[in-house]
Amino acid sequence: MQGNLPPEAQEKLEELQDLQEKAQTVATQKQQAETQLTEAETALDELEDIDKETTMYREVGELLVKTDYDEAQDDLQDKVDNLEIRVQSLEKQEERVESQFEELQEELQEMLGGAGGGMMGGPGAGGA
């Protein structure tokens, strides 16, 4: 079908495909950030059950380095805060990409005279 499309429609279709790939990338990044956030929140919760005098270590590359309770708690809280911001940013980016995708899809359908409705799934069609 693509061979029969006018050049403008072919260009819009390629833009749609690019946006779909971008949406999948953003969804993957968001999922990874959400997983890291959950892990950091769980670690922060677990830290509350540990005696402040317990010897603790944190991972630095391939090494375990001794740390104290307050430093560990501060580091985890910073990580949680940063990941919450990252997830929010990715959610906004995901919304923008979905909006752009929908607008471009409408333009393409108008260009084709309303034919081909639903010819492609939306950016979330991959089940993300």
PDB file of C-alpha atoms in Angstrom, residues 1-125:
ATOM      1  CA  MET A   1       0.000   0.000   0.000  1.00  0.00           C
ATOM      2  CA  GLN A   2       2.821   2.379   0.796  1.00  0.00           C
ATOM      3  CA  GLY A   3       3.937   2.423  -2.852  1.00  0.00           C
ATOM      4  CA  ASN A   4       0.577   3.920  -3.892  1.00  0.00           C
ATOM      5  CA  LEU A   5       0.648   6.762  -1.361  1.00  0.00           C
ATOM      6  CA  PRO A   6       1.283  10.359  -2.359  1.00  0.00           C
ATOM      7  CA  PRO A   7       4.720  11.611  -1.212  1.00  0.00           C
ATOM      8  CA  GLU A   8       3.170  13.787   1.524  1.00  0.00           C
ATOM      9  CA  ALA A   9       1.238  10.831   2.923  1.00  0.00           C
ATOM     10  CA  GLN A  10       4.325   8.624   2.723  1.00  0.00           C
ATOM     11  CA  GLU A  11       6.240  11.239   4.723  1.00  0.00           C
ATOM     12  CA  LYS A  12       3.485  11.402   7.371  1.00  0.00           C
ATOM     13  CA  LEU A  13       3.454   7.620   7.591  1.00  0.00           C
ATOM     14  CA  GLU A  14       7.213   7.578   8.188  1.00  0.00           C
ATOM     15  CA  GLU A  15       6.805  10.242  10.876  1.00  0.00           C
ATOM     16  CA  LEU A  16       4.102   8.081  12.491  1.00  0.00           C
ATOM     17  CA  GLN A  17       6.437   5.102  12.516  1.00  0.00           C
ATOM     18  CA  ASP A  18       9.219   7.215  14.060  1.00  0.00           C
ATOM     19  CA  LEU A  19       6.833   8.471  16.757  1.00  0.00           C
ATOM     20  CA  GLN A  20       5.708   4.929  17.478  1.00  0.00           C
ATOM     21  CA  GLU A  21       9.330   3.879  17.993  1.00  0.00           C
ATOM     22  CA  LYS A  22       9.918   6.908  20.222  1.00  0.00           C
ATOM     23  CA  ALA A  23       6.805   6.042  22.255  1.00  0.00           C
ATOM     24  CA  GLN A  24       8.070   2.507  22.774  1.00  0.00           C
ATOM     25  CA  THR A  25      11.479   3.805  23.878  1.00  0.00           C
ATOM     26  CA  VAL A  26       9.914   6.258  26.336  1.00  0.00           C
ATOM     27  CA  ALA A  27       7.611   3.548  27.703  1.00  0.00           C
ATOM     28  CA  THR A  28      10.595   1.251  28.270  1.00  0.00           C
ATOM     29  CA  GLN A  29      12.564   4.011  30.006  1.00  0.00           C
ATOM     30  CA  LYS A  30       9.562   4.835  32.184  1.00  0.00           C
ATOM     31  CA  GLN A  31       9.094   1.202  33.148  1.00  0.00           C
ATOM     32  CA  GLN A  32      12.783   0.915  34.103  1.00  0.00           C
ATOM     33  CA  ALA A  33      12.620   4.130  36.169  1.00  0.00           C
ATOM     34  CA  GLU A  34       9.452   2.922  37.929  1.00  0.00           C
ATOM     35  CA  THR A  35      11.169  -0.383  38.775  1.00  0.00           C
ATOM     36  CA  GLN A  36      14.212   1.434  40.167  1.00  0.00           C
ATOM     37  CA  LEU A  37      11.922   3.745  42.139  1.00  0.00           C
ATOM     38  CA  THR A  38      10.061   0.812  43.679  1.00  0.00           C
ATOM     39  CA  GLU A  39      13.351  -0.843  44.621  1.00  0.00           C
ATOM     40  CA  ALA A  40      14.708   2.362  46.195  1.00  0.00           C
ATOM     41  CA  GLU A  41      11.457   2.942  48.121  1.00  0.00           C
ATOM     42  CA  THR A  42      11.526  -0.644  49.385  1.00  0.00           C
ATOM     43  CA  ALA A  43      15.148  -0.249  50.509  1.00  0.00           C
ATOM     44  CA  LEU A  44      14.274   3.010  52.277  1.00  0.00           C
ATOM     45  CA  ASP A  45      11.374   1.288  54.061  1.00  0.00           C
ATOM     46  CA  GLU A  46      13.610  -1.616  55.081  1.00  0.00           C
ATOM     47  CA  LEU A  47      16.188   0.822  56.408  1.00  0.00           C
ATOM     48  CA  GLU A  48      13.652   2.011  58.990  1.00  0.00           C
ATOM     49  CA  ASP A  49      13.696  -1.484  60.561  1.00  0.00           C
ATOM     50  CA  ILE A  50      17.489  -1.536  60.938  1.00  0.00           C
ATOM     51  CA  ASP A  51      19.242  -0.451  64.126  1.00  0.00           C
ATOM     52  CA  LYS A  52      21.150   2.789  63.516  1.00  0.00           C
ATOM     53  CA  GLU A  53      24.321   1.205  64.957  1.00  0.00           C
ATOM     54  CA  THR A  54      24.323  -1.671  62.463  1.00  0.00           C
ATOM     55  CA  THR A  55      27.377  -1.746  60.203  1.00  0.00           C
ATOM     56  CA  MET A  56      26.232  -1.078  56.661  1.00  0.00           C
ATOM     57  CA  TYR A  57      27.851  -1.091  53.259  1.00  0.00           C
ATOM     58  CA  ARG A  58      26.878   0.467  49.976  1.00  0.00           C
ATOM     59  CA  GLU A  59      27.854  -0.642  46.536  1.00  0.00           C
ATOM     60  CA  VAL A  60      30.289   1.584  44.668  1.00  0.00           C
ATOM     61  CA  GLY A  61      31.018  -0.016  41.332  1.00  0.00           C
ATOM     62  CA  GLU A  62      32.487  -3.422  42.128  1.00  0.00           C
ATOM     63  CA  LEU A  63      33.252  -2.526  45.758  1.00  0.00           C
ATOM     64  CA  LEU A  64      31.302  -2.464  49.000  1.00  0.00           C
ATOM     65  CA  VAL A  65      32.146   0.629  51.026  1.00  0.00           C
ATOM     66  CA  LYS A  66      31.300   1.022  54.701  1.00  0.00           C
ATOM     67  CA  THR A  67      28.689   3.702  55.345  1.00  0.00           C
ATOM     68  CA  ASP A  68      26.681   4.921  58.291  1.00  0.00           C
ATOM     69  CA  TYR A  69      22.910   4.874  58.751  1.00  0.00           C
ATOM     70  CA  ASP A  70      22.315   8.584  58.117  1.00  0.00           C
ATOM     71  CA  GLU A  71      24.390   8.611  54.946  1.00  0.00           C
ATOM     72  CA  ALA A  72      22.628   5.516  53.630  1.00  0.00           C
ATOM     73  CA  GLN A  73      19.236   7.039  54.406  1.00  0.00           C
ATOM     74  CA  ASP A  74      20.162  10.354  52.755  1.00  0.00           C
ATOM     75  CA  ASP A  75      21.495   8.587  49.654  1.00  0.00           C
ATOM     76  CA  LEU A  76      18.355   6.475  49.316  1.00  0.00           C
ATOM     77  CA  GLN A  77      16.063   9.465  49.832  1.00  0.00           C
ATOM     78  CA  ASP A  78      17.973  11.411  47.151  1.00  0.00           C
ATOM     79  CA  LYS A  79      17.654   8.450  44.807  1.00  0.00           C
ATOM     80  CA  VAL A  80      13.892   8.206  45.446  1.00  0.00           C
ATOM     81  CA  ASP A  81      13.444  11.950  44.895  1.00  0.00           C
ATOM     82  CA  ASN A  82      15.422  11.894  41.637  1.00  0.00           C
ATOM     83  CA  LEU A  83      13.589   8.841  40.332  1.00  0.00           C
ATOM     84  CA  GLU A  84      10.193  10.381  41.122  1.00  0.00           C
ATOM     85  CA  ILE A  85      11.177  13.409  39.031  1.00  0.00           C
ATOM     86  CA  ARG A  86      12.441  11.122  36.246  1.00  0.00           C
ATOM     87  CA  VAL A  87       9.190   9.134  36.176  1.00  0.00           C
ATOM     88  CA  GLN A  88       7.113  12.342  36.076  1.00  0.00           C
ATOM     89  CA  SER A  89       9.256  13.687  33.249  1.00  0.00           C
ATOM     90  CA  LEU A  90       8.885  10.460  31.275  1.00  0.00           C
ATOM     91  CA  GLU A  91       5.105  10.473  31.831  1.00  0.00           C
ATOM     92  CA  LYS A  92       4.908  13.989  30.373  1.00  0.00           C
ATOM     93  CA  GLN A  93       7.113  12.979  27.460  1.00  0.00           C
ATOM     94  CA  GLU A  94       4.924   9.931  26.877  1.00  0.00           C
ATOM     95  CA  GLU A  95       1.802  12.126  26.823  1.00  0.00           C
ATOM     96  CA  ARG A  96       3.409  14.534  24.331  1.00  0.00           C
ATOM     97  CA  VAL A  97       4.432  11.708  22.003  1.00  0.00           C
ATOM     98  CA  GLU A  98       0.964  10.150  22.164  1.00  0.00           C
ATOM     99  CA  SER A  99      -0.616  13.521  21.392  1.00  0.00           C
ATOM    100  CA  GLN A 100       1.728  14.082  18.448  1.00  0.00           C
ATOM    101  CA  PHE A 101       0.986  10.578  17.212  1.00  0.00           C
ATOM    102  CA  GLU A 102      -2.772  11.140  17.324  1.00  0.00           C
ATOM    103  CA  GLU A 103      -2.501  14.500  15.530  1.00  0.00           C
ATOM    104  CA  LEU A 104      -0.279  13.047  12.830  1.00  0.00           C
ATOM    105  CA  GLN A 105      -2.562  10.059  12.418  1.00  0.00           C
ATOM    106  CA  GLU A 106      -5.551  12.388  11.926  1.00  0.00           C
ATOM    107  CA  GLU A 107      -3.612  14.441   9.363  1.00  0.00           C
ATOM    108  CA  LEU A 108      -2.722  11.292   7.467  1.00  0.00           C
ATOM    109  CA  GLN A 109      -6.315  10.055   7.500  1.00  0.00           C
ATOM    110  CA  GLU A 110      -7.529  13.430   6.200  1.00  0.00           C
ATOM    111  CA  MET A 111      -4.868  13.320   3.500  1.00  0.00           C
ATOM    112  CA  LEU A 112      -6.126   9.923   2.437  1.00  0.00           C
ATOM    113  CA  GLY A 113      -9.715  11.103   2.419  1.00  0.00           C
ATOM    114  CA  GLY A 114     -10.670   9.410   5.654  1.00  0.00           C
ATOM    115  CA  ALA A 115      -9.703   5.997   4.323  1.00  0.00           C
ATOM    116  CA  GLY A 116      -7.549   3.628   6.307  1.00  0.00           C
ATOM    117  CA  GLY A 117      -8.934   4.457   9.737  1.00  0.00           C
ATOM    118  CA  GLY A 118      -7.085   2.349  12.253  1.00  0.00           C
ATOM    119  CA  MET A 119      -4.448   1.331   9.761  1.00  0.00           C
ATOM    120  CA  MET A 120      -1.837   1.521  12.523  1.00  0.00           C
ATOM    121  CA  GLY A 121      -2.088   0.971  16.228  1.00  0.00           C
ATOM    122  CA  GLY A 122      -1.355   3.889  18.526  1.00  0.00           C
ATOM    123  CA  PRO A 123       1.942   4.268  20.344  1.00  0.00           C
ATOM    124  CA  GLY A 124       0.665   2.107  23.171  1.00  0.00           C
ATOM    125  CA  ALA A 125      -0.438  -0.666  20.822  1.00  0.00           C
TER     126      ALA A 125
END
